[in-house]
Amino acid sequence: MNKILLMGVCLLPLVAGCRQNELAQEVNNVEAAIKLRASVSVPGLSRTVFDAEDASTSFSEGDAIGFFMPEDENQVKWTLSGDGWNSEVPLMWENKVDEFEFCAYYPYAEDAESRESVPMPDLSAQKGDAAGIGAYDFLAARCTSSYSSNSGAVSFVGNHAFRHVCTLLSVTIKKDLSGEDVRISGATLRGTGLFSRMRYKFAPSSVDDGVQPASSPSVDELSFDYEEPVEIPDETGYSLFIICNPTVLSESPRFSIAYVRDGISYTATTDKLGKEFLSGTFNKYTLKLTKEGLELVGQEIAGWDEEVIPDIPLTETPAE
């Protein structure tokens, strides 16, 4: 019995020592857990916040992003809640000394195969409304960081913030005379591959990151049809918001509208929108309906670069 008691007494320091090691390990794990900060540095539109005045973008509660650890092809989902960004599984820093590179994108896609094949939203499903634009606004980010850089947080902010990959178009249709009854019955934008399915590639080097075609047919046209024609307000006009793939076309796309003025149906078309639809640009067009024709009253690329093109008169054509 004495021997047994002696062995029990001898084991107590060992058990206590093991427990101390476990507690120390738990503390280290908490300290080494990866945290996340994220923002969108370039002005634009998102599902989360829409301000027609300054077109600002920010994340809000419920948003989810796909996140790739260094040299890992499997993504981890992070969701924004009231207490910040939370990962679906715990993630740890490999060490607290070296720098590591992380990649992330929005909106989260469950079927992302790898960091080199991230499915982008289906642009052919757009409705043209501002409220739903964020569902198609693909954002991407890279960040090189160490544990000590930001107290354990991977910070997609500042120069490493999420950036818009596609091109955003807004087309505002106005009438020249107040009090006129002018109603839009349909609109179409057609350009080679503007709305085709794409995948985003995080390449080994950031200079090779970019959009690549998915294995599906080209989608060249996006149409909006209204069962009940939409009235054009006197002051603000009527606006469509459209996301398209970043591209440089060989021919300018064609935008056409069908509308009713004083009970008579008309169509009007422009092919003067330009050929360049660059990544991260917000192209704003204003179309002015007059009885003599349709004028494209310039183009503004807001929030990033600014460019103005001359007014373009178009002929109003009665529908057949």
PDB file of C-alpha atoms in Angstrom:
ATOM      1  CA  MET A   1       0.000   0.000   0.000  1.00  0.00           C
ATOM      2  CA  ASN A   2       2.857   2.383   0.885  1.00  0.00           C
ATOM      3  CA  LYS A   3       4.454   1.742  -2.490  1.00  0.00           C
ATOM      4  CA  ILE A   4       1.240   2.512  -4.270  1.00  0.00           C
ATOM      5  CA  LEU A   5       0.778   5.739  -2.348  1.00  0.00           C
ATOM      6  CA  LEU A   6       4.363   6.730  -3.046  1.00  0.00           C
ATOM      7  CA  MET A   7       3.870   6.200  -6.766  1.00  0.00           C
ATOM      8  CA  GLY A   8       0.710   8.333  -6.671  1.00  0.00           C
ATOM      9  CA  VAL A   9       2.569  11.114  -4.886  1.00  0.00           C
ATOM     10  CA  CYS A  10       5.421  10.902  -7.387  1.00  0.00           C
ATOM     11  CA  LEU A  11       2.999  11.142 -10.312  1.00  0.00           C
ATOM     12  CA  LEU A  12       1.346  14.342  -9.083  1.00  0.00           C
ATOM     13  CA  PRO A  13       4.164  16.663 -10.214  1.00  0.00           C
ATOM     14  CA  LEU A  14       4.171  14.950 -13.627  1.00  0.00           C
ATOM     15  CA  VAL A  15       0.422  15.393 -14.043  1.00  0.00           C
ATOM     16  CA  ALA A  16       0.641  19.017 -12.931  1.00  0.00           C
ATOM     17  CA  GLY A  17       3.512  19.586 -15.360  1.00  0.00           C
ATOM     18  CA  CYS A  18       1.558  18.078 -18.256  1.00  0.00           C
ATOM     19  CA  ARG A  19      -1.453  20.217 -17.464  1.00  0.00           C
ATOM     20  CA  GLN A  20       0.701  23.344 -17.400  1.00  0.00           C
ATOM     21  CA  ASN A  21       2.090  22.420 -20.810  1.00  0.00           C
ATOM     22  CA  GLU A  22      -1.438  21.902 -22.144  1.00  0.00           C
ATOM     23  CA  LEU A  23      -2.556  25.268 -20.799  1.00  0.00           C
ATOM     24  CA  ALA A  24       0.512  26.939 -22.294  1.00  0.00           C
ATOM     25  CA  GLN A  25      -0.229  25.269 -25.630  1.00  0.00           C
ATOM     26  CA  GLU A  26      -3.844  26.465 -25.473  1.00  0.00           C
ATOM     27  CA  VAL A  27      -2.694  30.021 -24.806  1.00  0.00           C
ATOM     28  CA  ASN A  28      -0.211  29.840 -27.686  1.00  0.00           C
ATOM     29  CA  ASN A  29      -2.935  28.529 -29.995  1.00  0.00           C
ATOM     30  CA  VAL A  30      -5.210  31.407 -29.077  1.00  0.00           C
ATOM     31  CA  GLU A  31      -2.404  33.902 -29.663  1.00  0.00           C
ATOM     32  CA  ALA A  32      -1.450  32.279 -32.984  1.00  0.00           C
ATOM     33  CA  ALA A  33      -5.006  32.125 -34.321  1.00  0.00           C
ATOM     34  CA  ILE A  34      -5.459  33.965 -37.604  1.00  0.00           C
ATOM     35  CA  LYS A  35      -7.797  36.952 -37.467  1.00  0.00           C
ATOM     36  CA  LEU A  36      -9.116  38.882 -40.444  1.00  0.00           C
ATOM     37  CA  ARG A  37      -9.642  42.507 -41.421  1.00  0.00           C
ATOM     38  CA  ALA A  38     -11.108  43.468 -44.766  1.00  0.00           C
ATOM     39  CA  SER A  39     -12.268  46.524 -46.673  1.00  0.00           C
ATOM     40  CA  VAL A  40     -12.873  47.675 -50.223  1.00  0.00           C
ATOM     41  CA  SER A  41     -10.520  50.546 -50.979  1.00  0.00           C
ATOM     42  CA  VAL A  42     -11.773  51.519 -54.403  1.00  0.00           C
ATOM     43  CA  PRO A  43     -15.191  53.234 -54.588  1.00  0.00           C
ATOM     44  CA  GLY A  44     -17.900  51.263 -56.323  1.00  0.00           C
ATOM     45  CA  LEU A  45     -21.127  49.432 -55.680  1.00  0.00           C
ATOM     46  CA  SER A  46     -21.774  46.396 -53.544  1.00  0.00           C
ATOM     47  CA  ARG A  47     -24.713  44.430 -52.234  1.00  0.00           C
ATOM     48  CA  THR A  48     -23.881  45.668 -48.764  1.00  0.00           C
ATOM     49  CA  VAL A  49     -24.032  49.435 -49.184  1.00  0.00           C
ATOM     50  CA  PHE A  50     -25.445  51.451 -52.052  1.00  0.00           C
ATOM     51  CA  ASP A  51     -25.143  55.219 -52.250  1.00  0.00           C
ATOM     52  CA  ALA A  52     -25.997  56.636 -55.641  1.00  0.00           C
ATOM     53  CA  GLU A  53     -24.182  59.856 -54.793  1.00  0.00           C
ATOM     54  CA  ASP A  54     -20.689  58.547 -54.035  1.00  0.00           C
ATOM     55  CA  ALA A  55     -21.040  54.863 -55.027  1.00  0.00           C
ATOM     56  CA  SER A  56     -19.218  53.748 -51.891  1.00  0.00           C
ATOM     57  CA  THR A  57     -18.577  50.117 -51.054  1.00  0.00           C
ATOM     58  CA  SER A  58     -18.250  48.337 -47.729  1.00  0.00           C
ATOM     59  CA  PHE A  59     -18.884  44.921 -46.273  1.00  0.00           C
ATOM     60  CA  SER A  60     -21.818  44.345 -43.931  1.00  0.00           C
ATOM     61  CA  GLU A  61     -23.041  41.625 -41.618  1.00  0.00           C
ATOM     62  CA  GLY A  62     -23.730  38.343 -43.390  1.00  0.00           C
ATOM     63  CA  ASP A  63     -21.217  38.855 -46.201  1.00  0.00           C
ATOM     64  CA  ALA A  64     -18.965  35.846 -46.863  1.00  0.00           C
ATOM     65  CA  ILE A  65     -15.590  35.589 -48.589  1.00  0.00           C
ATOM     66  CA  GLY A  66     -13.414  32.725 -49.798  1.00  0.00           C
ATOM     67  CA  PHE A  67      -9.934  32.657 -48.216  1.00  0.00           C
ATOM     68  CA  PHE A  68      -6.823  30.734 -49.252  1.00  0.00           C
ATOM     69  CA  MET A  69      -4.030  29.934 -46.823  1.00  0.00           C
ATOM     70  CA  PRO A  70      -0.443  30.002 -48.173  1.00  0.00           C
ATOM     71  CA  GLU A  71       0.210  27.177 -50.663  1.00  0.00           C
ATOM     72  CA  ASP A  72      -3.221  25.653 -49.943  1.00  0.00           C
ATOM     73  CA  GLU A  73      -5.687  24.967 -52.746  1.00  0.00           C
ATOM     74  CA  ASN A  74      -8.676  24.459 -50.439  1.00  0.00           C
ATOM     75  CA  GLN A  75     -10.603  27.577 -49.508  1.00  0.00           C
ATOM     76  CA  VAL A  76     -11.955  28.518 -46.094  1.00  0.00           C
ATOM     77  CA  LYS A  77     -15.162  30.498 -45.693  1.00  0.00           C
ATOM     78  CA  TRP A  78     -15.139  33.647 -43.561  1.00  0.00           C
ATOM     79  CA  THR A  79     -18.407  35.351 -42.607  1.00  0.00           C
ATOM     80  CA  LEU A  80     -18.870  38.848 -41.215  1.00  0.00           C
ATOM     81  CA  SER A  81     -20.970  38.982 -38.053  1.00  0.00           C
ATOM     82  CA  GLY A  82     -21.477  41.491 -35.272  1.00  0.00           C
ATOM     83  CA  ASP A  83     -18.164  40.622 -33.631  1.00  0.00           C
ATOM     84  CA  GLY A  84     -16.090  40.695 -36.824  1.00  0.00           C
ATOM     85  CA  TRP A  85     -14.960  38.143 -39.401  1.00  0.00           C
ATOM     86  CA  ASN A  86     -15.223  34.489 -38.342  1.00  0.00           C
ATOM     87  CA  SER A  87     -13.804  31.438 -40.137  1.00  0.00           C
ATOM     88  CA  GLU A  88     -15.769  28.215 -40.454  1.00  0.00           C
ATOM     89  CA  VAL A  89     -12.746  26.306 -39.111  1.00  0.00           C
ATOM     90  CA  PRO A  90      -9.936  27.566 -36.823  1.00  0.00           C
ATOM     91  CA  LEU A  91      -6.818  28.738 -38.663  1.00  0.00           C
ATOM     92  CA  MET A  92      -3.351  29.149 -37.163  1.00  0.00           C
ATOM     93  CA  TRP A  93      -0.178  30.962 -38.166  1.00  0.00           C
ATOM     94  CA  GLU A  94       2.569  28.537 -39.121  1.00  0.00           C
ATOM     95  CA  ASN A  95       4.951  30.638 -37.045  1.00  0.00           C
ATOM     96  CA  LYS A  96       5.158  34.145 -35.628  1.00  0.00           C
ATOM     97  CA  VAL A  97       8.256  35.240 -37.550  1.00  0.00           C
ATOM     98  CA  ASP A  98       7.986  34.666 -41.310  1.00  0.00           C
ATOM     99  CA  GLU A  99       5.814  36.482 -43.826  1.00  0.00           C
ATOM    100  CA  PHE A 100       3.090  34.577 -45.698  1.00  0.00           C
ATOM    101  CA  GLU A 101       0.861  35.442 -48.640  1.00  0.00           C
ATOM    102  CA  PHE A 102      -2.935  35.080 -48.434  1.00  0.00           C
ATOM    103  CA  CYS A 103      -5.601  35.377 -51.127  1.00  0.00           C
ATOM    104  CA  ALA A 104      -9.315  36.091 -50.811  1.00  0.00           C
ATOM    105  CA  TYR A 105     -12.345  36.873 -52.955  1.00  0.00           C
ATOM    106  CA  TYR A 106     -16.010  37.927 -52.731  1.00  0.00           C
ATOM    107  CA  PRO A 107     -18.732  36.729 -53.080  1.00  0.00           C
ATOM    108  CA  TYR A 108     -18.026  33.286 -51.639  1.00  0.00           C
ATOM    109  CA  ALA A 109     -18.573  30.362 -54.048  1.00  0.00           C
ATOM    110  CA  GLU A 110     -19.104  26.918 -52.571  1.00  0.00           C
ATOM    111  CA  ASP A 111     -17.862  25.165 -55.719  1.00  0.00           C
ATOM    112  CA  ALA A 112     -14.452  26.861 -56.007  1.00  0.00           C
ATOM    113  CA  GLU A 113     -12.101  24.094 -57.157  1.00  0.00           C
ATOM    114  CA  SER A 114      -8.837  25.800 -56.247  1.00  0.00           C
ATOM    115  CA  ARG A 115      -7.218  29.212 -56.015  1.00  0.00           C
ATOM    116  CA  GLU A 116      -6.595  29.047 -59.765  1.00  0.00           C
ATOM    117  CA  SER A 117     -10.223  28.289 -60.618  1.00  0.00           C
ATOM    118  CA  VAL A 118     -12.674  30.424 -58.655  1.00  0.00           C
ATOM    119  CA  PRO A 119     -16.133  30.679 -60.277  1.00  0.00           C
ATOM    120  CA  MET A 120     -17.339  34.224 -60.829  1.00  0.00           C
ATOM    121  CA  PRO A 121     -21.035  35.212 -60.684  1.00  0.00           C
ATOM    122  CA  ASP A 122     -23.357  34.467 -63.597  1.00  0.00           C
ATOM    123  CA  LEU A 123     -23.689  37.905 -65.180  1.00  0.00           C
ATOM    124  CA  SER A 124     -26.477  36.789 -67.511  1.00  0.00           C
ATOM    125  CA  ALA A 125     -28.855  36.617 -64.528  1.00  0.00           C
ATOM    126  CA  GLN A 126     -28.710  40.336 -63.714  1.00  0.00           C
ATOM    127  CA  LYS A 127     -31.912  42.323 -63.353  1.00  0.00           C
ATOM    128  CA  GLY A 128     -30.416  45.768 -63.850  1.00  0.00           C
ATOM    129  CA  ASP A 129     -31.373  47.076 -60.420  1.00  0.00           C
ATOM    130  CA  ALA A 130     -28.973  48.837 -58.066  1.00  0.00           C
ATOM    131  CA  ALA A 131     -30.074  46.869 -55.010  1.00  0.00           C
ATOM    132  CA  GLY A 132     -28.919  43.553 -56.463  1.00  0.00           C
ATOM    133  CA  ILE A 133     -25.692  44.695 -58.086  1.00  0.00           C
ATOM    134  CA  GLY A 134     -23.451  43.384 -55.285  1.00  0.00           C
ATOM    135  CA  ALA A 135     -24.320  39.769 -56.046  1.00  0.00           C
ATOM    136  CA  TYR A 136     -22.394  40.150 -59.318  1.00  0.00           C
ATOM    137  CA  ASP A 137     -19.606  42.465 -58.122  1.00  0.00           C
ATOM    138  CA  PHE A 138     -16.606  40.109 -57.925  1.00  0.00           C
ATOM    139  CA  LEU A 139     -13.815  41.339 -55.627  1.00  0.00           C
ATOM    140  CA  ALA A 140     -10.305  39.924 -55.183  1.00  0.00           C
ATOM    141  CA  ALA A 141      -7.429  40.620 -52.799  1.00  0.00           C
ATOM    142  CA  ARG A 142      -3.901  39.520 -51.908  1.00  0.00           C
ATOM    143  CA  CYS A 143      -1.989  40.246 -48.724  1.00  0.00           C
ATOM    144  CA  THR A 144       1.539  39.447 -47.575  1.00  0.00           C
ATOM    145  CA  SER A 145       1.760  39.564 -43.803  1.00  0.00           C
ATOM    146  CA  SER A 146       3.435  38.143 -40.733  1.00  0.00           C
ATOM    147  CA  TYR A 147       1.958  37.506 -37.321  1.00  0.00           C
ATOM    148  CA  SER A 148       3.702  40.558 -35.893  1.00  0.00           C
ATOM    149  CA  SER A 149       2.570  42.877 -38.714  1.00  0.00           C
ATOM    150  CA  ASN A 150      -0.958  43.352 -37.378  1.00  0.00           C
ATOM    151  CA  SER A 151      -1.127  41.444 -34.087  1.00  0.00           C
ATOM    152  CA  GLY A 152      -2.102  38.187 -35.751  1.00  0.00           C
ATOM    153  CA  ALA A 153      -4.562  39.674 -38.249  1.00  0.00           C
ATOM    154  CA  VAL A 154      -4.444  39.219 -42.012  1.00  0.00           C
ATOM    155  CA  SER A 155      -5.358  42.737 -43.118  1.00  0.00           C
ATOM    156  CA  PHE A 156      -6.966  43.130 -46.530  1.00  0.00           C
ATOM    157  CA  VAL A 157      -7.002  46.911 -46.144  1.00  0.00           C
ATOM    158  CA  GLY A 158      -5.202  49.887 -47.668  1.00  0.00           C
ATOM    159  CA  ASN A 159      -2.998  48.809 -50.562  1.00  0.00           C
ATOM    160  CA  HIS A 160      -4.115  45.208 -49.977  1.00  0.00           C
ATOM    161  CA  ALA A 161      -7.858  45.938 -49.908  1.00  0.00           C
ATOM    162  CA  PHE A 162     -10.382  44.096 -52.054  1.00  0.00           C
ATOM    163  CA  ARG A 163     -10.629  45.466 -55.585  1.00  0.00           C
ATOM    164  CA  HIS A 164     -13.354  45.275 -58.198  1.00  0.00           C
ATOM    165  CA  VAL A 165     -12.479  42.824 -60.978  1.00  0.00           C
ATOM    166  CA  CYS A 166     -15.331  43.485 -63.418  1.00  0.00           C
ATOM    167  CA  THR A 167     -16.653  46.656 -65.026  1.00  0.00           C
ATOM    168  CA  LEU A 168     -19.744  48.436 -63.731  1.00  0.00           C
ATOM    169  CA  LEU A 169     -21.987  50.316 -66.145  1.00  0.00           C
ATOM    170  CA  SER A 170     -24.809  52.654 -65.263  1.00  0.00           C
ATOM    171  CA  VAL A 171     -27.097  53.862 -68.029  1.00  0.00           C
ATOM    172  CA  THR A 172     -29.439  56.701 -67.107  1.00  0.00           C
ATOM    173  CA  ILE A 173     -32.185  57.513 -69.568  1.00  0.00           C
ATOM    174  CA  LYS A 174     -33.650  61.008 -69.402  1.00  0.00           C
ATOM    175  CA  LYS A 175     -36.237  62.956 -71.377  1.00  0.00           C
ATOM    176  CA  ASP A 176     -35.688  66.527 -72.461  1.00  0.00           C
ATOM    177  CA  LEU A 177     -39.173  67.906 -71.698  1.00  0.00           C
ATOM    178  CA  SER A 178     -40.760  67.631 -68.270  1.00  0.00           C
ATOM    179  CA  GLY A 179     -44.342  66.488 -68.167  1.00  0.00           C
ATOM    180  CA  GLU A 180     -44.013  64.197 -71.166  1.00  0.00           C
ATOM    181  CA  ASP A 181     -45.311  60.668 -70.783  1.00  0.00           C
ATOM    182  CA  VAL A 182     -42.339  58.529 -71.857  1.00  0.00           C
ATOM    183  CA  ARG A 183     -42.123  54.897 -70.733  1.00  0.00           C
ATOM    184  CA  ILE A 184     -39.432  52.283 -71.285  1.00  0.00           C
ATOM    185  CA  SER A 185     -40.612  48.832 -72.382  1.00  0.00           C
ATOM    186  CA  GLY A 186     -37.231  47.155 -72.869  1.00  0.00           C
ATOM    187  CA  ALA A 187     -33.461  47.535 -73.098  1.00  0.00           C
ATOM    188  CA  THR A 188     -30.619  45.413 -74.484  1.00  0.00           C
ATOM    189  CA  LEU A 189     -26.835  45.567 -74.292  1.00  0.00           C
ATOM    190  CA  ARG A 190     -24.952  43.390 -76.764  1.00  0.00           C
ATOM    191  CA  GLY A 191     -21.184  42.871 -76.960  1.00  0.00           C
ATOM    192  CA  THR A 192     -18.976  39.850 -77.578  1.00  0.00           C
ATOM    193  CA  GLY A 193     -18.479  37.874 -74.374  1.00  0.00           C
ATOM    194  CA  LEU A 194     -19.562  40.694 -72.069  1.00  0.00           C
ATOM    195  CA  PHE A 195     -21.708  38.358 -69.969  1.00  0.00           C
ATOM    196  CA  SER A 196     -20.016  34.974 -70.438  1.00  0.00           C
ATOM    197  CA  ARG A 197     -19.227  32.776 -67.427  1.00  0.00           C
ATOM    198  CA  MET A 198     -15.708  33.359 -66.125  1.00  0.00           C
ATOM    199  CA  ARG A 199     -13.345  32.033 -63.496  1.00  0.00           C
ATOM    200  CA  TYR A 200     -10.792  33.998 -61.527  1.00  0.00           C
ATOM    201  CA  LYS A 201      -7.211  32.800 -61.212  1.00  0.00           C
ATOM    202  CA  PHE A 202      -4.909  33.550 -58.284  1.00  0.00           C
ATOM    203  CA  ALA A 203      -1.649  32.702 -60.045  1.00  0.00           C
ATOM    204  CA  PRO A 204       1.698  31.929 -58.363  1.00  0.00           C
ATOM    205  CA  SER A 205       2.605  35.559 -59.083  1.00  0.00           C
ATOM    206  CA  SER A 206       0.130  38.410 -58.616  1.00  0.00           C
ATOM    207  CA  VAL A 207       1.026  39.885 -62.013  1.00  0.00           C
ATOM    208  CA  ASP A 208      -0.570  36.836 -63.614  1.00  0.00           C
ATOM    209  CA  ASP A 209      -3.827  37.018 -61.633  1.00  0.00           C
ATOM    210  CA  GLY A 210      -6.912  37.550 -63.741  1.00  0.00           C
ATOM    211  CA  VAL A 211     -10.093  36.450 -65.438  1.00  0.00           C
ATOM    212  CA  GLN A 212     -10.244  33.398 -67.671  1.00  0.00           C
ATOM    213  CA  PRO A 213     -13.167  31.859 -69.625  1.00  0.00           C
ATOM    214  CA  ALA A 214     -15.124  29.021 -68.094  1.00  0.00           C
ATOM    215  CA  SER A 215     -16.032  26.032 -70.241  1.00  0.00           C
ATOM    216  CA  SER A 216     -19.416  27.337 -71.357  1.00  0.00           C
ATOM    217  CA  PRO A 217     -20.866  29.090 -74.446  1.00  0.00           C
ATOM    218  CA  SER A 218     -20.247  32.801 -74.965  1.00  0.00           C
ATOM    219  CA  VAL A 219     -23.008  35.073 -73.669  1.00  0.00           C
ATOM    220  CA  ASP A 220     -23.078  38.263 -75.710  1.00  0.00           C
ATOM    221  CA  GLU A 221     -26.422  39.827 -74.815  1.00  0.00           C
ATOM    222  CA  LEU A 222     -28.267  40.995 -71.732  1.00  0.00           C
ATOM    223  CA  SER A 223     -31.897  42.080 -72.105  1.00  0.00           C
ATOM    224  CA  PHE A 224     -34.451  43.660 -69.808  1.00  0.00           C
ATOM    225  CA  ASP A 225     -38.137  43.389 -70.666  1.00  0.00           C
ATOM    226  CA  TYR A 226     -40.874  45.075 -68.674  1.00  0.00           C
ATOM    227  CA  GLU A 227     -44.392  43.664 -68.634  1.00  0.00           C
ATOM    228  CA  GLU A 228     -45.543  47.121 -67.637  1.00  0.00           C
ATOM    229  CA  PRO A 229     -43.526  49.932 -69.283  1.00  0.00           C
ATOM    230  CA  VAL A 230     -41.530  51.968 -66.753  1.00  0.00           C
ATOM    231  CA  GLU A 231     -42.121  55.707 -66.580  1.00  0.00           C
ATOM    232  CA  ILE A 232     -39.080  57.993 -66.851  1.00  0.00           C
ATOM    233  CA  PRO A 233     -39.096  60.526 -63.958  1.00  0.00           C
ATOM    234  CA  ASP A 234     -38.662  64.166 -64.968  1.00  0.00           C
ATOM    235  CA  GLU A 235     -35.588  65.032 -62.899  1.00  0.00           C
ATOM    236  CA  THR A 236     -33.640  61.865 -62.188  1.00  0.00           C
ATOM    237  CA  GLY A 237     -34.406  59.774 -65.241  1.00  0.00           C
ATOM    238  CA  TYR A 238     -34.420  55.985 -65.171  1.00  0.00           C
ATOM    239  CA  SER A 239     -31.175  54.097 -64.454  1.00  0.00           C
ATOM    240  CA  LEU A 240     -29.952  50.588 -65.238  1.00  0.00           C
ATOM    241  CA  PHE A 241     -26.930  49.120 -63.431  1.00  0.00           C
ATOM    242  CA  ILE A 242     -24.994  46.401 -65.246  1.00  0.00           C
ATOM    243  CA  ILE A 243     -21.852  44.400 -64.448  1.00  0.00           C
ATOM    244  CA  CYS A 244     -19.863  43.143 -67.451  1.00  0.00           C
ATOM    245  CA  ASN A 245     -16.633  41.221 -67.903  1.00  0.00           C
ATOM    246  CA  PRO A 246     -13.436  43.272 -68.193  1.00  0.00           C
ATOM    247  CA  THR A 247     -12.404  43.247 -71.826  1.00  0.00           C
ATOM    248  CA  VAL A 248     -11.256  45.212 -74.853  1.00  0.00           C
ATOM    249  CA  LEU A 249     -13.577  44.552 -77.784  1.00  0.00           C
ATOM    250  CA  SER A 250     -12.828  44.741 -81.485  1.00  0.00           C
ATOM    251  CA  GLU A 251     -16.193  46.467 -81.997  1.00  0.00           C
ATOM    252  CA  SER A 252     -18.142  48.760 -79.688  1.00  0.00           C
ATOM    253  CA  PRO A 253     -21.125  47.069 -78.037  1.00  0.00           C
ATOM    254  CA  ARG A 254     -24.640  48.083 -79.037  1.00  0.00           C
ATOM    255  CA  PHE A 255     -27.121  49.437 -76.524  1.00  0.00           C
ATOM    256  CA  SER A 256     -30.750  49.744 -77.577  1.00  0.00           C
ATOM    257  CA  ILE A 257     -33.989  50.701 -75.884  1.00  0.00           C
ATOM    258  CA  ALA A 258     -37.660  50.362 -76.729  1.00  0.00           C
ATOM    259  CA  TYR A 259     -40.003  53.002 -75.370  1.00  0.00           C
ATOM    260  CA  VAL A 260     -43.405  54.580 -75.783  1.00  0.00           C
ATOM    261  CA  ARG A 261     -43.899  58.332 -76.251  1.00  0.00           C
ATOM    262  CA  ASP A 262     -47.422  59.727 -76.415  1.00  0.00           C
ATOM    263  CA  GLY A 263     -48.790  56.280 -77.206  1.00  0.00           C
ATOM    264  CA  ILE A 264     -46.362  55.636 -80.089  1.00  0.00           C
ATOM    265  CA  SER A 265     -43.644  52.967 -79.807  1.00  0.00           C
ATOM    266  CA  TYR A 266     -40.048  53.806 -80.732  1.00  0.00           C
ATOM    267  CA  THR A 267     -36.607  52.227 -80.650  1.00  0.00           C
ATOM    268  CA  ALA A 268     -33.215  53.896 -80.346  1.00  0.00           C
ATOM    269  CA  THR A 269     -29.713  52.471 -80.512  1.00  0.00           C
ATOM    270  CA  THR A 270     -26.138  53.539 -79.922  1.00  0.00           C
ATOM    271  CA  ASP A 271     -22.891  51.778 -80.742  1.00  0.00           C
ATOM    272  CA  LYS A 272     -20.698  54.595 -79.399  1.00  0.00           C
ATOM    273  CA  LEU A 273     -20.045  53.284 -75.899  1.00  0.00           C
ATOM    274  CA  GLY A 274     -16.397  52.592 -76.652  1.00  0.00           C
ATOM    275  CA  LYS A 275     -14.435  49.366 -76.891  1.00  0.00           C
ATOM    276  CA  GLU A 276     -12.562  49.329 -73.572  1.00  0.00           C
ATOM    277  CA  PHE A 277     -14.244  47.932 -70.468  1.00  0.00           C
ATOM    278  CA  LEU A 278     -11.390  47.780 -68.022  1.00  0.00           C
ATOM    279  CA  SER A 279     -11.222  45.981 -64.715  1.00  0.00           C
ATOM    280  CA  GLY A 280     -12.302  48.122 -61.794  1.00  0.00           C
ATOM    281  CA  THR A 281     -13.894  50.945 -63.775  1.00  0.00           C
ATOM    282  CA  PHE A 282     -17.345  52.459 -63.312  1.00  0.00           C
ATOM    283  CA  ASN A 283     -18.639  53.745 -66.651  1.00  0.00           C
ATOM    284  CA  LYS A 284     -21.607  56.102 -66.354  1.00  0.00           C
ATOM    285  CA  TYR A 285     -23.668  56.939 -69.413  1.00  0.00           C
ATOM    286  CA  THR A 286     -26.584  59.316 -69.767  1.00  0.00           C
ATOM    287  CA  LEU A 287     -28.973  58.889 -72.682  1.00  0.00           C
ATOM    288  CA  LYS A 288     -31.248  61.804 -73.445  1.00  0.00           C
ATOM    289  CA  LEU A 289     -34.456  61.216 -75.360  1.00  0.00           C
ATOM    290  CA  THR A 290     -35.620  64.048 -77.588  1.00  0.00           C
ATOM    291  CA  LYS A 291     -38.175  64.174 -80.349  1.00  0.00           C
ATOM    292  CA  GLU A 292     -35.333  64.614 -82.810  1.00  0.00           C
ATOM    293  CA  GLY A 293     -33.429  61.596 -81.556  1.00  0.00           C
ATOM    294  CA  LEU A 294     -31.493  60.028 -78.711  1.00  0.00           C
ATOM    295  CA  GLU A 295     -28.330  61.665 -77.412  1.00  0.00           C
ATOM    296  CA  LEU A 296     -25.615  59.934 -75.433  1.00  0.00           C
ATOM    297  CA  VAL A 297     -24.574  62.810 -73.206  1.00  0.00           C
ATOM    298  CA  GLY A 298     -20.981  61.847 -72.488  1.00  0.00           C
ATOM    299  CA  GLN A 299     -19.343  59.171 -70.376  1.00  0.00           C
ATOM    300  CA  GLU A 300     -17.856  59.405 -66.916  1.00  0.00           C
ATOM    301  CA  ILE A 301     -15.646  56.833 -65.239  1.00  0.00           C
ATOM    302  CA  ALA A 302     -16.341  57.666 -61.634  1.00  0.00           C
ATOM    303  CA  GLY A 303     -14.294  56.977 -58.554  1.00  0.00           C
ATOM    304  CA  TRP A 304     -11.189  55.816 -60.386  1.00  0.00           C
ATOM    305  CA  ASP A 305     -10.415  57.714 -63.600  1.00  0.00           C
ATOM    306  CA  GLU A 306     -12.514  60.302 -65.335  1.00  0.00           C
ATOM    307  CA  GLU A 307     -13.130  60.584 -69.028  1.00  0.00           C
ATOM    308  CA  VAL A 308     -15.681  62.521 -71.031  1.00  0.00           C
ATOM    309  CA  ILE A 309     -16.626  61.767 -74.619  1.00  0.00           C
ATOM    310  CA  PRO A 310     -18.557  64.098 -76.954  1.00  0.00           C
ATOM    311  CA  ASP A 311     -22.338  64.058 -77.159  1.00  0.00           C
ATOM    312  CA  ILE A 312     -23.579  61.510 -79.659  1.00  0.00           C
ATOM    313  CA  PRO A 313     -26.872  62.239 -81.467  1.00  0.00           C
ATOM    314  CA  LEU A 314     -28.982  59.253 -82.482  1.00  0.00           C
ATOM    315  CA  THR A 315     -32.115  59.043 -84.586  1.00  0.00           C
ATOM    316  CA  GLU A 316     -35.439  58.154 -82.996  1.00  0.00           C
ATOM    317  CA  THR A 317     -37.070  55.420 -85.053  1.00  0.00           C
ATOM    318  CA  PRO A 318     -40.758  54.428 -84.834  1.00  0.00           C
ATOM    319  CA  ALA A 319     -41.123  50.732 -84.078  1.00  0.00           C
ATOM    320  CA  GLU A 320     -42.484  48.607 -86.880  1.00  0.00           C
TER     321      GLU A 320
END
